[in-house]
Amino acid sequence: MSARSALVSVLLLARTTAAILSIDFKNEAQNGVKLMNKCQEVGHYAAGEGTLLNFTQDATKLWVVPDGCTQERGCYPCNLDCLGCFYISAIVSADQSTLVTGIGYGENAPVQVHDMVSDASFSAIDAAGKEETVTCSTASCDFEHIIQGKSSMKFVVHYSADASSFLV
């Protein structure tokens, strides 16, 4: 093998063995949801379903779009922000060992309960080994609470009967 082909093989190996950080996603709302990355559907999850979301090097913002959500409720075409949707924003750290993650609603506006989805939460074990959690609901949505997740990362959307008084 020539030195050049050995170098190409090492570079390809480095690209294909990049760290993959994962978040366990669960839909505990009472409606199905689509996870959207811009105009690409990442998956559809009925109530009670979930998946493992894998993140590599790129920054990613996933919108949680409830089934049946209309433009009147803030669910716009995919080339615009989804003002009626929760989101999770995740960036893989330079050393690929940490997922820098935040959650929010729309363009960080007050949460509107609709289509049987009322809130979202993200939890993880951080670099110090401490469990951190952030929740986004009608009570509060601390979109500035950024968690540097190392392990046990979970993103869950819910529907709470207590939130029914906030239905739009």
Short mmCIF file of C-alpha atoms in Angstrom, two decimals:
data_model
loop_
_atom_site.label_atom_id
_atom_site.label_comp_id
_atom_site.label_asym_id
_atom_site.label_seq_id
_atom_site.Cartn_x
_atom_site.Cartn_y
_atom_site.Cartn_z
CA MET A 1 0.00 0.00 0.00
CA SER A 2 1.42 3.41 -0.94
CA ALA A 3 1.80 6.19 1.64
CA ARG A 4 -0.93 8.19 -0.12
CA SER A 5 -3.50 5.36 -0.05
CA ALA A 6 -2.64 4.66 3.58
CA LEU A 7 -3.30 8.32 4.41
CA VAL A 8 -6.64 8.23 2.57
CA SER A 9 -7.60 5.06 4.46
CA VAL A 10 -6.77 6.70 7.80
CA LEU A 11 -8.77 9.81 6.89
CA LEU A 12 -11.77 7.70 5.84
CA LEU A 13 -11.52 5.66 9.02
CA ALA A 14 -11.43 8.85 11.10
CA ARG A 15 -14.60 10.08 9.39
CA THR A 16 -16.52 6.86 9.80
CA THR A 17 -15.55 6.33 13.44
CA ALA A 18 -16.62 9.80 14.61
CA ALA A 19 -18.35 9.67 17.98
CA ILE A 20 -22.10 9.33 17.92
CA LEU A 21 -23.98 10.88 20.81
CA SER A 22 -27.56 9.72 21.33
CA ILE A 23 -30.71 11.05 22.93
CA ASP A 24 -33.55 8.74 23.89
CA PHE A 25 -36.73 10.39 22.51
CA LYS A 26 -40.18 9.46 23.82
CA ASN A 27 -43.59 10.77 22.78
CA GLU A 28 -45.73 10.74 25.94
CA ALA A 29 -48.24 13.19 24.47
CA GLN A 30 -51.73 12.04 23.52
CA ASN A 31 -51.16 12.66 19.82
CA GLY A 32 -48.68 11.61 17.20
CA VAL A 33 -45.75 13.92 16.38
CA LYS A 34 -43.26 14.34 13.57
CA LEU A 35 -39.67 15.31 14.27
CA MET A 36 -38.51 17.71 11.57
CA ASN A 37 -35.00 18.94 10.75
CA LYS A 38 -35.77 21.88 8.46
CA CYS A 39 -37.75 20.21 5.64
CA GLN A 40 -36.57 16.67 6.38
CA GLU A 41 -38.82 14.42 8.43
CA VAL A 42 -36.67 12.52 10.93
CA GLY A 43 -39.56 10.28 11.95
CA HIS A 44 -43.20 10.02 12.99
CA TYR A 45 -44.03 8.75 16.47
CA ALA A 46 -47.49 7.82 17.68
CA ALA A 47 -48.41 8.39 21.33
CA GLY A 48 -46.21 6.12 23.45
CA GLU A 49 -43.57 5.57 20.76
CA GLY A 50 -39.98 6.71 20.73
CA THR A 51 -36.57 6.23 19.20
CA LEU A 52 -32.89 6.79 19.72
CA LEU A 53 -31.78 10.04 18.05
CA ASN A 54 -28.14 9.96 16.94
CA PHE A 55 -26.05 13.11 16.57
CA THR A 56 -22.63 13.41 14.93
CA GLN A 57 -20.73 16.56 14.03
CA ASP A 58 -23.37 18.97 12.78
CA ALA A 59 -25.56 21.26 14.86
CA THR A 60 -29.15 20.09 14.73
CA LYS A 61 -32.48 21.69 15.60
CA LEU A 62 -35.42 19.31 15.61
CA TRP A 63 -38.99 20.63 15.67
CA VAL A 64 -41.72 18.53 17.32
CA VAL A 65 -44.74 18.98 15.03
CA PRO A 66 -48.02 17.58 16.43
CA ASP A 67 -50.30 15.69 14.05
CA GLY A 68 -53.09 17.97 12.81
CA CYS A 69 -51.30 21.20 13.71
CA THR A 70 -52.30 24.01 11.35
CA GLN A 71 -50.82 27.36 10.39
CA GLU A 72 -53.39 29.01 12.67
CA ARG A 73 -51.73 27.19 15.58
CA GLY A 74 -48.22 28.10 14.43
CA CYS A 75 -47.20 25.09 12.36
CA TYR A 76 -45.81 26.72 9.24
CA PRO A 77 -44.28 25.22 6.09
CA CYS A 78 -40.95 23.55 6.77
CA ASN A 79 -38.81 26.44 5.47
CA LEU A 80 -40.00 28.66 8.36
CA ASP A 81 -39.68 28.31 12.13
CA CYS A 82 -42.50 26.31 13.70
CA LEU A 83 -43.95 28.87 16.11
CA GLY A 84 -46.41 26.34 17.55
CA CYS A 85 -43.83 23.61 18.20
CA PHE A 86 -41.37 22.52 20.83
CA TYR A 87 -37.78 22.05 19.71
CA ILE A 88 -34.52 20.53 20.80
CA SER A 89 -31.27 22.11 19.67
CA ALA A 90 -28.12 20.00 19.93
CA ILE A 91 -24.48 20.70 19.08
CA VAL A 92 -21.75 18.07 19.31
CA SER A 93 -18.72 19.47 21.16
CA ALA A 94 -15.38 19.80 19.35
CA ASP A 95 -13.99 16.75 21.18
CA GLN A 96 -17.20 14.83 20.31
CA SER A 97 -17.78 13.76 23.91
CA THR A 98 -20.56 16.17 24.88
CA LEU A 99 -23.91 17.15 23.40
CA VAL A 100 -24.60 20.83 24.17
CA THR A 101 -28.39 20.87 24.30
CA GLY A 102 -31.29 23.24 24.89
CA ILE A 103 -35.04 23.07 24.39
CA GLY A 104 -37.71 25.67 23.77
CA TYR A 105 -41.00 26.53 22.10
CA GLY A 106 -41.39 28.42 18.81
CA GLU A 107 -39.10 31.41 18.77
CA ASN A 108 -38.85 31.18 22.58
CA ALA A 109 -42.36 32.49 23.12
CA PRO A 110 -44.82 31.39 25.85
CA VAL A 111 -46.01 27.81 25.38
CA GLN A 112 -49.46 27.31 23.83
CA VAL A 113 -51.07 23.94 24.54
CA HIS A 114 -52.70 22.45 21.43
CA ASP A 115 -53.13 19.19 19.57
CA MET A 116 -52.71 17.19 22.81
CA VAL A 117 -49.08 18.26 23.35
CA SER A 118 -48.44 20.41 26.43
CA ASP A 119 -44.78 20.35 27.41
CA ALA A 120 -41.30 18.97 26.79
CA SER A 121 -38.36 18.05 28.98
CA PHE A 122 -34.70 17.20 28.49
CA SER A 123 -32.48 15.50 31.04
CA ALA A 124 -28.89 14.26 31.02
CA ILE A 125 -25.89 13.47 33.14
CA ASP A 126 -23.50 16.41 32.66
CA ALA A 127 -19.69 16.56 32.58
CA ALA A 128 -19.57 16.77 36.40
CA GLY A 129 -21.64 13.58 36.73
CA LYS A 130 -24.71 15.49 37.91
CA GLU A 131 -28.21 14.90 36.53
CA GLU A 132 -29.69 18.05 35.02
CA THR A 133 -33.22 18.61 33.75
CA VAL A 134 -34.94 21.43 31.92
CA THR A 135 -38.69 21.61 31.26
CA CYS A 136 -40.62 23.77 28.82
CA SER A 137 -44.31 24.22 29.74
CA THR A 138 -46.95 26.88 30.30
CA ALA A 139 -45.49 27.42 33.79
CA SER A 140 -41.98 28.19 32.50
CA CYS A 141 -39.68 27.50 29.60
CA ASP A 142 -36.05 28.16 30.43
CA PHE A 143 -34.67 28.10 26.88
CA GLU A 144 -31.43 29.61 28.22
CA HIS A 145 -30.78 26.53 30.39
CA ILE A 146 -28.22 24.73 28.26
CA ILE A 147 -27.15 21.26 29.36
CA GLN A 148 -23.78 19.80 28.42
CA GLY A 149 -24.92 16.19 28.25
CA LYS A 150 -22.47 13.33 28.56
CA SER A 151 -24.81 10.36 29.08
CA SER A 152 -28.36 9.22 29.92
CA MET A 153 -29.82 11.90 27.63
CA LYS A 154 -33.63 11.91 27.34
CA PHE A 155 -36.01 14.20 25.44
CA VAL A 156 -39.71 13.68 26.17
CA VAL A 157 -42.86 15.46 24.97
CA HIS A 158 -45.95 15.16 27.17
CA TYR A 159 -49.59 15.99 27.52
CA SER A 160 -50.83 16.85 30.98
CA ALA A 161 -54.53 16.93 31.83
CA ASP A 162 -53.65 19.89 34.09
CA ALA A 163 -52.67 21.80 30.96
CA SER A 164 -56.12 21.40 29.37
CA SER A 165 -57.17 24.79 30.75
CA PHE A 166 -54.50 26.31 28.49
CA LEU A 167 -55.77 24.68 25.28
CA VAL A 168 -55.99 26.98 22.27
#
